[in-house]
Short mmCIF file of C-alpha atoms in Angstrom, two decimals:
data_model
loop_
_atom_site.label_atom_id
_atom_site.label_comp_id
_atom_site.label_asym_id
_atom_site.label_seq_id
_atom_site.Cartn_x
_atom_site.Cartn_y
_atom_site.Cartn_z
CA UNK A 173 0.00 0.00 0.00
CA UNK A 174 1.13 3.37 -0.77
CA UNK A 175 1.81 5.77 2.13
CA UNK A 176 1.33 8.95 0.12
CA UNK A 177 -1.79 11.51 1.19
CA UNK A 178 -2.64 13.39 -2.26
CA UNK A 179 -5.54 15.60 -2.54
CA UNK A 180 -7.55 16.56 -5.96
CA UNK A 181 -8.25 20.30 -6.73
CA UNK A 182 -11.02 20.09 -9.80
CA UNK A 183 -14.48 21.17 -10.23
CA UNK A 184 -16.71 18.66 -8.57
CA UNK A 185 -18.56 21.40 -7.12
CA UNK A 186 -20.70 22.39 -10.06
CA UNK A 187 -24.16 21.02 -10.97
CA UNK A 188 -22.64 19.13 -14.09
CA UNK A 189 -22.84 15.54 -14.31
CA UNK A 190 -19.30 15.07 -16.34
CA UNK A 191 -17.42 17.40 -13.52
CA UNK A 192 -18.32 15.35 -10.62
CA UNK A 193 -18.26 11.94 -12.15
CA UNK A 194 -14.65 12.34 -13.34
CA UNK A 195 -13.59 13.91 -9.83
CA UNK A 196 -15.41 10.49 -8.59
CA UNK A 197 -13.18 8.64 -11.41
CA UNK A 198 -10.14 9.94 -10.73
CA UNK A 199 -10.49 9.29 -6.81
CA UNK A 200 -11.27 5.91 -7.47
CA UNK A 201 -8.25 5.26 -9.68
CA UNK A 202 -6.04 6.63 -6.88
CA UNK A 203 -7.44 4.72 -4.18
CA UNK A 204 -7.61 1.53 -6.33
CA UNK A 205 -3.60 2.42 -6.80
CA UNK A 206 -3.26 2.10 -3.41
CA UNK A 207 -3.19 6.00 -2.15
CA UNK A 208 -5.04 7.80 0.74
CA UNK A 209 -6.91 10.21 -1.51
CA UNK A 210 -8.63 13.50 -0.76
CA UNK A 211 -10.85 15.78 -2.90
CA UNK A 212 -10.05 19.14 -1.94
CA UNK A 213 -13.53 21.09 -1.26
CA UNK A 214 -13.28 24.44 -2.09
CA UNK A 215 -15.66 26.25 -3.52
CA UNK A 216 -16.78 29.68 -2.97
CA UNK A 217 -19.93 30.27 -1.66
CA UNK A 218 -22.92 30.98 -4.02
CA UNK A 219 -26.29 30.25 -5.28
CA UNK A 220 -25.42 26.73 -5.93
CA UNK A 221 -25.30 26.48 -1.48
CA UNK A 222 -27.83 29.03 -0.63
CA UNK A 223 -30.98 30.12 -1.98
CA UNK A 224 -31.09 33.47 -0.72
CA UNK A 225 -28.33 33.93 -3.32
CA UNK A 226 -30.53 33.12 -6.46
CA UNK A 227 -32.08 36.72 -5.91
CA UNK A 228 -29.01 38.40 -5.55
CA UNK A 229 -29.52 40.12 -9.40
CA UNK A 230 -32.07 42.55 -10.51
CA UNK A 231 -32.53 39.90 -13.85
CA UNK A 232 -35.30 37.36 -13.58
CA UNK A 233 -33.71 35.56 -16.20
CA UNK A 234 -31.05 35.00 -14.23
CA UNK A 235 -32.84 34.64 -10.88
CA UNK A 236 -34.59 31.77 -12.96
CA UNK A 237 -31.31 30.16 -14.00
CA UNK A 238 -30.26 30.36 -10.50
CA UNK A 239 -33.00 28.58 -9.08
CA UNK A 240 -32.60 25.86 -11.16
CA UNK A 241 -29.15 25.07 -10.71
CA UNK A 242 -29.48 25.52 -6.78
CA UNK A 243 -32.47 22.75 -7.35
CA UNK A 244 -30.08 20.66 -9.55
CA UNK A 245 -27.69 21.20 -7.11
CA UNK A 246 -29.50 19.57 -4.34
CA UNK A 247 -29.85 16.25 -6.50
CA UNK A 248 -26.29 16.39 -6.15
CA UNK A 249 -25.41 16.82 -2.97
CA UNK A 250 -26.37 13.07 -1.60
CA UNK A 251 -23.79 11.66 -4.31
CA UNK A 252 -20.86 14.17 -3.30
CA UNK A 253 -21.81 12.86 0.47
CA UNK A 254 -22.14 9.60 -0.33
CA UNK A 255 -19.18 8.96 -2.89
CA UNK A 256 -16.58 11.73 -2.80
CA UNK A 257 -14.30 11.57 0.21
CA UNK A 258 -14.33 15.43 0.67
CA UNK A 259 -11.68 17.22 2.87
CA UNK A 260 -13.58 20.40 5.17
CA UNK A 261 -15.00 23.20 3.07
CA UNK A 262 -12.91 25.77 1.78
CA UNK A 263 -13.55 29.06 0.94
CA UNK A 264 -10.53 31.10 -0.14
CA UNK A 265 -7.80 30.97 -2.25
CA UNK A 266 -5.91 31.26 1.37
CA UNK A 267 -7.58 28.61 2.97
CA UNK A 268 -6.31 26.61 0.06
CA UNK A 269 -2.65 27.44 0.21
CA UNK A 270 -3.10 26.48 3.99
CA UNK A 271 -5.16 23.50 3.19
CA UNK A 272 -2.22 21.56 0.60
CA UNK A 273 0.77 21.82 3.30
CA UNK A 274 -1.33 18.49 4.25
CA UNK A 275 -0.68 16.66 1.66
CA UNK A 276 2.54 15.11 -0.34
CA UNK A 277 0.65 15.50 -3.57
CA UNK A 278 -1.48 17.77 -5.26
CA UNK A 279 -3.41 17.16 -8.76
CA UNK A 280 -5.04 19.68 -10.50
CA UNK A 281 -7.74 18.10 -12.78
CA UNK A 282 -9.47 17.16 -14.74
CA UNK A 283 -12.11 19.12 -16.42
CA UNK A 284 -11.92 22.46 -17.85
CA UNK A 285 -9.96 23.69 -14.63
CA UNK A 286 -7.28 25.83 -16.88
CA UNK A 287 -10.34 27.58 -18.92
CA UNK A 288 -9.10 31.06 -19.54
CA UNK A 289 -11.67 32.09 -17.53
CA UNK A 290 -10.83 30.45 -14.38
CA UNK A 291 -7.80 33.04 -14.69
CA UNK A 292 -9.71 35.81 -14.50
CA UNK A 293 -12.69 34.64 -11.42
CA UNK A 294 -10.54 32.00 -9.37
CA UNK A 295 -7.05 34.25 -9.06
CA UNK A 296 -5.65 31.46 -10.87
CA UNK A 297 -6.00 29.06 -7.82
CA UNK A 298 -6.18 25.92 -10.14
CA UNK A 299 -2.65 26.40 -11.42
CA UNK A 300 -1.43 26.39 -7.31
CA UNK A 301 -0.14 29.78 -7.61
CA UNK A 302 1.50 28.95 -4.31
CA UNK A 303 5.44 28.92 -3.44
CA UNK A 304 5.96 25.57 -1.47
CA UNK A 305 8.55 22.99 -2.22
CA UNK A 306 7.28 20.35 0.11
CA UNK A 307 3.64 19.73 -1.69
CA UNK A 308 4.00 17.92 -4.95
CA UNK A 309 2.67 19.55 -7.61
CA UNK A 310 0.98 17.59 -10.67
CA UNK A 311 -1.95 17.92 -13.11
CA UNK A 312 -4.08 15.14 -14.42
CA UNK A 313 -6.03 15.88 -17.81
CA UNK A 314 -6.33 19.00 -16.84
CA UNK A 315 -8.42 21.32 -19.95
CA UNK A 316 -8.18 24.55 -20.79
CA UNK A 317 -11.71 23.81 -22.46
CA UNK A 318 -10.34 26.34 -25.62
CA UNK A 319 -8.15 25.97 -28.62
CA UNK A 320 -6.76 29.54 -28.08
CA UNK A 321 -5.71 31.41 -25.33
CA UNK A 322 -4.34 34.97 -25.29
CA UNK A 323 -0.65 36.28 -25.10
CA UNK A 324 -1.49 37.95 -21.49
CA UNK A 325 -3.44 34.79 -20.01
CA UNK A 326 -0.15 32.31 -21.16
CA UNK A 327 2.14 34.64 -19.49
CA UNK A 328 0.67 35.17 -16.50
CA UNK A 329 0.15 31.53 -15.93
CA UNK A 330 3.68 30.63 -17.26
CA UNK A 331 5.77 30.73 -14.18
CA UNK A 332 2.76 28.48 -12.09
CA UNK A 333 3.19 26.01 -14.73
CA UNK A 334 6.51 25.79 -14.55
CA UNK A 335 6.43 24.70 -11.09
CA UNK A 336 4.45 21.54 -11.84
CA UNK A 337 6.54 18.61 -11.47
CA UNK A 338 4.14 17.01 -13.91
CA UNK A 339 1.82 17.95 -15.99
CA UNK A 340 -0.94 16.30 -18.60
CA UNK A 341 -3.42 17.51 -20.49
CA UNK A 342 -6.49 15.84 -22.36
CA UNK A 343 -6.41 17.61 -25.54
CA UNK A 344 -3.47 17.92 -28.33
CA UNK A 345 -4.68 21.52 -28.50
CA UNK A 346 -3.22 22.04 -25.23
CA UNK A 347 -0.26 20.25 -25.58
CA UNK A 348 0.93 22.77 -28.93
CA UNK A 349 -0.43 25.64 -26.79
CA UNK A 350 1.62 24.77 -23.19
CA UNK A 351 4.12 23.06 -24.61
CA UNK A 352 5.69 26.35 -25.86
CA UNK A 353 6.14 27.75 -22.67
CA UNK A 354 6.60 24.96 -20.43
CA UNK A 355 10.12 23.63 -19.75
CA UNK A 356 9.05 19.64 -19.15
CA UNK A 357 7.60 17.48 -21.71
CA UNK A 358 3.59 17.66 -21.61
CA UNK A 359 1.52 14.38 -21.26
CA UNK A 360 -1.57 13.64 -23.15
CA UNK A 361 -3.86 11.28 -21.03
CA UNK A 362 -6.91 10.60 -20.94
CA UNK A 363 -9.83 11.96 -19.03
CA UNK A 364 -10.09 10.18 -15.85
CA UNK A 365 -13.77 8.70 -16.71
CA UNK A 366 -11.98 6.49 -18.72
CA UNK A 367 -10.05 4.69 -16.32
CA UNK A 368 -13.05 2.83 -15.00
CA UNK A 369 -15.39 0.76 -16.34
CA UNK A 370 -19.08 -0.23 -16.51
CA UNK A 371 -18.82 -2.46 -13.85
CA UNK A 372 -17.75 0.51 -11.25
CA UNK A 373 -20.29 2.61 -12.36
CA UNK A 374 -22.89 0.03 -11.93
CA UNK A 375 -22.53 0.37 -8.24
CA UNK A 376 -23.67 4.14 -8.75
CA UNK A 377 -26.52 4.04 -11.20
CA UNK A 378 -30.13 4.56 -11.18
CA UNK A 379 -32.72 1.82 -12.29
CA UNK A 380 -35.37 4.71 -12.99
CA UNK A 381 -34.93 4.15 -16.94
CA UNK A 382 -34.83 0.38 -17.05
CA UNK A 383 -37.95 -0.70 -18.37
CA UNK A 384 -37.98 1.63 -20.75
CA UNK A 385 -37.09 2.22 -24.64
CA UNK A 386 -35.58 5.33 -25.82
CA UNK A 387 -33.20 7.32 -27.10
CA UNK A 388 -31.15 9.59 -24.53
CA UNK A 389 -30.21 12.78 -25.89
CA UNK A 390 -27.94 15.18 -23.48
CA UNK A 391 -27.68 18.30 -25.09
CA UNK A 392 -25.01 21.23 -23.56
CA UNK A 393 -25.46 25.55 -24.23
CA UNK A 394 -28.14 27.11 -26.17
CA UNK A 395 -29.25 27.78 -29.70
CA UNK A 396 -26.87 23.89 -30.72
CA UNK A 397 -29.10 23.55 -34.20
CA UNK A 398 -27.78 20.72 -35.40
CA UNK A 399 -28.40 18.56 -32.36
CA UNK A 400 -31.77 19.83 -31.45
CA UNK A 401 -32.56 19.08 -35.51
CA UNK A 402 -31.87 15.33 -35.07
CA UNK A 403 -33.41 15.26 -31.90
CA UNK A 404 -36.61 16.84 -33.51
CA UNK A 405 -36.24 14.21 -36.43
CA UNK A 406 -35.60 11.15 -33.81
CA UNK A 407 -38.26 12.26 -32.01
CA UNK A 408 -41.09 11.58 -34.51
CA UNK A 409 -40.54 7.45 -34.83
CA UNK A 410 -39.28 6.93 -31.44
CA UNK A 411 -39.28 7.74 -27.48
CA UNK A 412 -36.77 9.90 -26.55
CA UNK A 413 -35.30 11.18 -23.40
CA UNK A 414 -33.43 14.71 -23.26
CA UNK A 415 -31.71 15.72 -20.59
CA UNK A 416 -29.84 19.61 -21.06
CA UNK A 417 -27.56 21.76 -18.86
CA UNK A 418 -30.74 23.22 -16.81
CA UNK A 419 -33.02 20.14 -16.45
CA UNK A 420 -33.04 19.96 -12.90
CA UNK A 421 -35.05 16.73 -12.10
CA UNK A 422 -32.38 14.05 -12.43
CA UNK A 423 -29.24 13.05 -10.36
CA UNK A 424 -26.12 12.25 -11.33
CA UNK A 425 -27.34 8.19 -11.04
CA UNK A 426 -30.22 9.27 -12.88
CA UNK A 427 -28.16 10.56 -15.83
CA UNK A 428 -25.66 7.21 -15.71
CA UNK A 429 -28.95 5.76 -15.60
CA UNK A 430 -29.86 7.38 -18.93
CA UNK A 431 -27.09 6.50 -20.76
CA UNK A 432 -26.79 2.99 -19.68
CA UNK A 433 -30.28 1.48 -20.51
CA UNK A 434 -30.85 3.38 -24.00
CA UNK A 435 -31.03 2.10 -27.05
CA UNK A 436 -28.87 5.02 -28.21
CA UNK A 437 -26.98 8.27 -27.24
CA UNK A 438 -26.93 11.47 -29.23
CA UNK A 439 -24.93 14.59 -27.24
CA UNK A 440 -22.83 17.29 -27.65
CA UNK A 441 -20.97 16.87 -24.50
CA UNK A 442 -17.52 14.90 -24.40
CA UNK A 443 -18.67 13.19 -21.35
CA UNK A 444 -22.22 11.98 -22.82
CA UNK A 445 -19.58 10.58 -25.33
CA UNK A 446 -16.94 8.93 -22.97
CA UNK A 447 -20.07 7.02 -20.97
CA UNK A 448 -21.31 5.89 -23.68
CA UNK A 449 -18.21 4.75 -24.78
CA UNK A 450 -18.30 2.51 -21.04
CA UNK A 451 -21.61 1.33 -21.72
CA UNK A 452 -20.84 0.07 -25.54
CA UNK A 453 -24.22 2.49 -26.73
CA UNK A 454 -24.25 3.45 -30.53
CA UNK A 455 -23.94 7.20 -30.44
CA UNK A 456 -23.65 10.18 -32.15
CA UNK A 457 -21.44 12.76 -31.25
CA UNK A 458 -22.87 16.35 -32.28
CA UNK A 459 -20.19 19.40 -32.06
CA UNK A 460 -20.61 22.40 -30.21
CA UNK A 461 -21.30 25.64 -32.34
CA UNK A 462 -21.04 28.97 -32.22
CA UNK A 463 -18.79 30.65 -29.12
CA UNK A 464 -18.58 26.83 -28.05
CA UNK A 465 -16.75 25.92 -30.88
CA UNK A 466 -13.55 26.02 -29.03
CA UNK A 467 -14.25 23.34 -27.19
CA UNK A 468 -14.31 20.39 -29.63
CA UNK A 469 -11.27 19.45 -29.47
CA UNK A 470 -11.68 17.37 -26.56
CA UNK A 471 -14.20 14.88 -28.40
CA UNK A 472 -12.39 15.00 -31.38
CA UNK A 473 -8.67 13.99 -29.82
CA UNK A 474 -10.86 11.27 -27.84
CA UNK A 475 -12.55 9.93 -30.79
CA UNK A 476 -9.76 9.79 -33.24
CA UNK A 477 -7.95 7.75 -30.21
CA UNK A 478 -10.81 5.24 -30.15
CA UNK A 479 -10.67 4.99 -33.81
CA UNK A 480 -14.73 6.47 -33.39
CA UNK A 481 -14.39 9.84 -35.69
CA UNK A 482 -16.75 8.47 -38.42
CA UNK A 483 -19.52 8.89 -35.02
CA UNK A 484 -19.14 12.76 -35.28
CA UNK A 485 -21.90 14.24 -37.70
CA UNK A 486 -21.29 18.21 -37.73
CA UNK A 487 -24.18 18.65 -39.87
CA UNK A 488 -27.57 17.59 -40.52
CA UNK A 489 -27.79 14.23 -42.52
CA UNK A 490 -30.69 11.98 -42.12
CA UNK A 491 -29.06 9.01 -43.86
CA UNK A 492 -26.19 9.49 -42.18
CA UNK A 493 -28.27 9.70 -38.59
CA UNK A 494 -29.97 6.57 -39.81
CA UNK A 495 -27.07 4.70 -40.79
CA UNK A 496 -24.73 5.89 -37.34
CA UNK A 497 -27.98 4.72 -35.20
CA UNK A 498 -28.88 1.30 -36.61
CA UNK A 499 -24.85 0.38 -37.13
CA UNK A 500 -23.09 -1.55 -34.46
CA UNK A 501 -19.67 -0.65 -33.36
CA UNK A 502 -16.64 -2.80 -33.27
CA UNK A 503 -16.86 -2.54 -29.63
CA UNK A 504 -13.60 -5.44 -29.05
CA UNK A 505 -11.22 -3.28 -31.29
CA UNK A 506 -12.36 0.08 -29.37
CA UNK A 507 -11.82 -1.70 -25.53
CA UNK A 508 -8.87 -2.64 -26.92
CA UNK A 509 -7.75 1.30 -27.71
CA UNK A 510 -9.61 2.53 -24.47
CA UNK A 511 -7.06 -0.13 -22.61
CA UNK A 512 -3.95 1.11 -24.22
CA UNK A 513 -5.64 4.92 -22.93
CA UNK A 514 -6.26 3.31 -19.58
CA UNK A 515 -2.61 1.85 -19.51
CA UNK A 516 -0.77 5.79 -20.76
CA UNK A 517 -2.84 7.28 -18.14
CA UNK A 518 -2.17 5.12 -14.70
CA UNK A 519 1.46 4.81 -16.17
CA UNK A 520 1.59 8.88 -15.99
CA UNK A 521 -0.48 8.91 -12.33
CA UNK A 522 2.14 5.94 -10.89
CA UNK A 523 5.09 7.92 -12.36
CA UNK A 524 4.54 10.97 -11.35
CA UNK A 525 3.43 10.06 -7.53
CA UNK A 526 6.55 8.53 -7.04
#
């Protein structure tokens, strides 16, 4: 058994199934490795905790929008209690720079923790902006959820990076982008929900779907054409189930759930892709447009690994739906691919916890 205490700094706090599910992932990988492992709980506090804070706007729009992520929210908290081994609440970027002196390791990832935005509303925190040579400092898949990133952003967060002993990312964007300015050679792993397998996350899922026959569509952002096209087309000849960033009457379980006892998947979200992946469920993977565009390059780098691109339809094609849907995949020669993924990625955790 390993002896080592390492802590995870990554979004599980949000009311996103993908960002808690790989923080649950990537704990179970470490502890399953042998380590005493410890999600690091910070989070400022916000709507998401209290409700008085969904009316702190003058927008009912966005009063709305607060209301039902703080509902969402509360679906989440009994699998964050029940499955995440969470160290005390933190609420500063202080109380985190006090908190990590208690462990030998810290990872930062995965998820889209390096997000240019993060820079700008989280003072950087998830790059450990924090001068300490006893804490080890390493990133796991981290994402900068972006193919471009501006000159001022890559300076400022030059010198953190460069303190990493180890760092990996989950897209080859992010490799050409960090890899100019970092002095160590940058991994490319895969996300952490791909290190387990079906069988783990049948310990977790919901039975709610399980007599039933549909489609599961999870659809991410606004005004996404193309998907919500299919989806309208799907929807005439057969049941379908759609689940978006703001439905708020489904759990994390509930969502595995979903995915698991469809007859098909059809998302725009690299996670709805990766668990579908798990549960062997023809899918279609739909990319993200407009603004979101930037952020393809996560399912794209995962599905060319997989030897799965031809599952990407960028524009409306009824044949093509058709033909995706009704086609089985080669699901031996793809678990063979996802175990070489499996294989890079708890060869870069092992080496880099030494």
């Amino acid at each position: 058994m390993q002896n080592k205490k390492i802590g995870i700094l990554t979004f599980h706090w949000g009311a996103n199934f993908g960002g808690v599910l790989q923080a649950f992932a990537l704990q179970t990988t470490l502890k399953e490795l042998g380590y005493d492992v410890e999600i690091i709980d910070f989070s400022y506090k916000s709507h998401l905790d209290n409700f008085l804070l969904c009316f702190k706007t003058k927008s009912i729009s966005n009063i709305m929008q607060r209301l039902k992520e703080h509902r969402k929210n509360k679906l989440f908290k009994p699998f964050r209690t029940k499955n995440l081994n969470l160290s005390k609440r933190l609420y500063t970027s202080r109380n985190v720079e006090r908190e990590i002196q208690n462990y030998d390791v810290v990872i930062c990832g995965s998820d889209q923790i390096w997000n240019p935005s993060t820079i700008k509303y989280l003072e950087s925190l998830y790059f450990l902006p924090f001068n300490t040579k006893i804490v080890k400092k390493v990133s796991y898949a981290a994402s900068l959820g972006t193919d471009q990133i501006s000159k001022d952003d890559l300076e400022k967060i030059t010198p953190f990076l460069n303190d990493f002993n180890s760092i990996s990312v989950r897209e080859n964007s992010a490799v050409t982008i960090l890899q100019k300015v970092v002095k160590d050679t940058i991994s490319l792993v895969p996300d952490p929900a791909m290190l387990i397998n079906s069988i783990q996350l049948d310990k977790i899922v919901s039975n709610k779907f399980k007599e039933k026959d549909f489609q599961f569509f999870y659809i991410l952002q606004n005004k996404q054409h193309t998907i919500n096209t299919i989806k309208d087309y799907q929807s005439k000849t057969n049941s379908v189930i759609v689940v978006t960033k703001t439905t708020y009457f489904y759990g994390i379980e509930d969502w595995i759930g979903g995915i698991k006892y469809s007859s098909s998947v059809v998302t725009n979200s690299f996670h709805g892709v990766v668990f579908s992946v798990l549960y062997h469920k023809n899918f279609i993977a739909v990319p993200l447009e407009g603004t979101h565009k930037g952020m393809n390059d996560r399912i794209n780098t995962l599905l060319k690994n997989l030897g799965l691109s031809d599952r990407i339809i960028d524009k409306y094609d009824e044949n093509k739906i058709d033909y995706l849907l009704k086609t089985d995949i080669n699901w031996e020669e793809v678990d063979s691919r996802l175990q070489k993924q499996r294989e890079i990625g708890v060869k870069f955790l092992e080496e880099s916890l030494v």
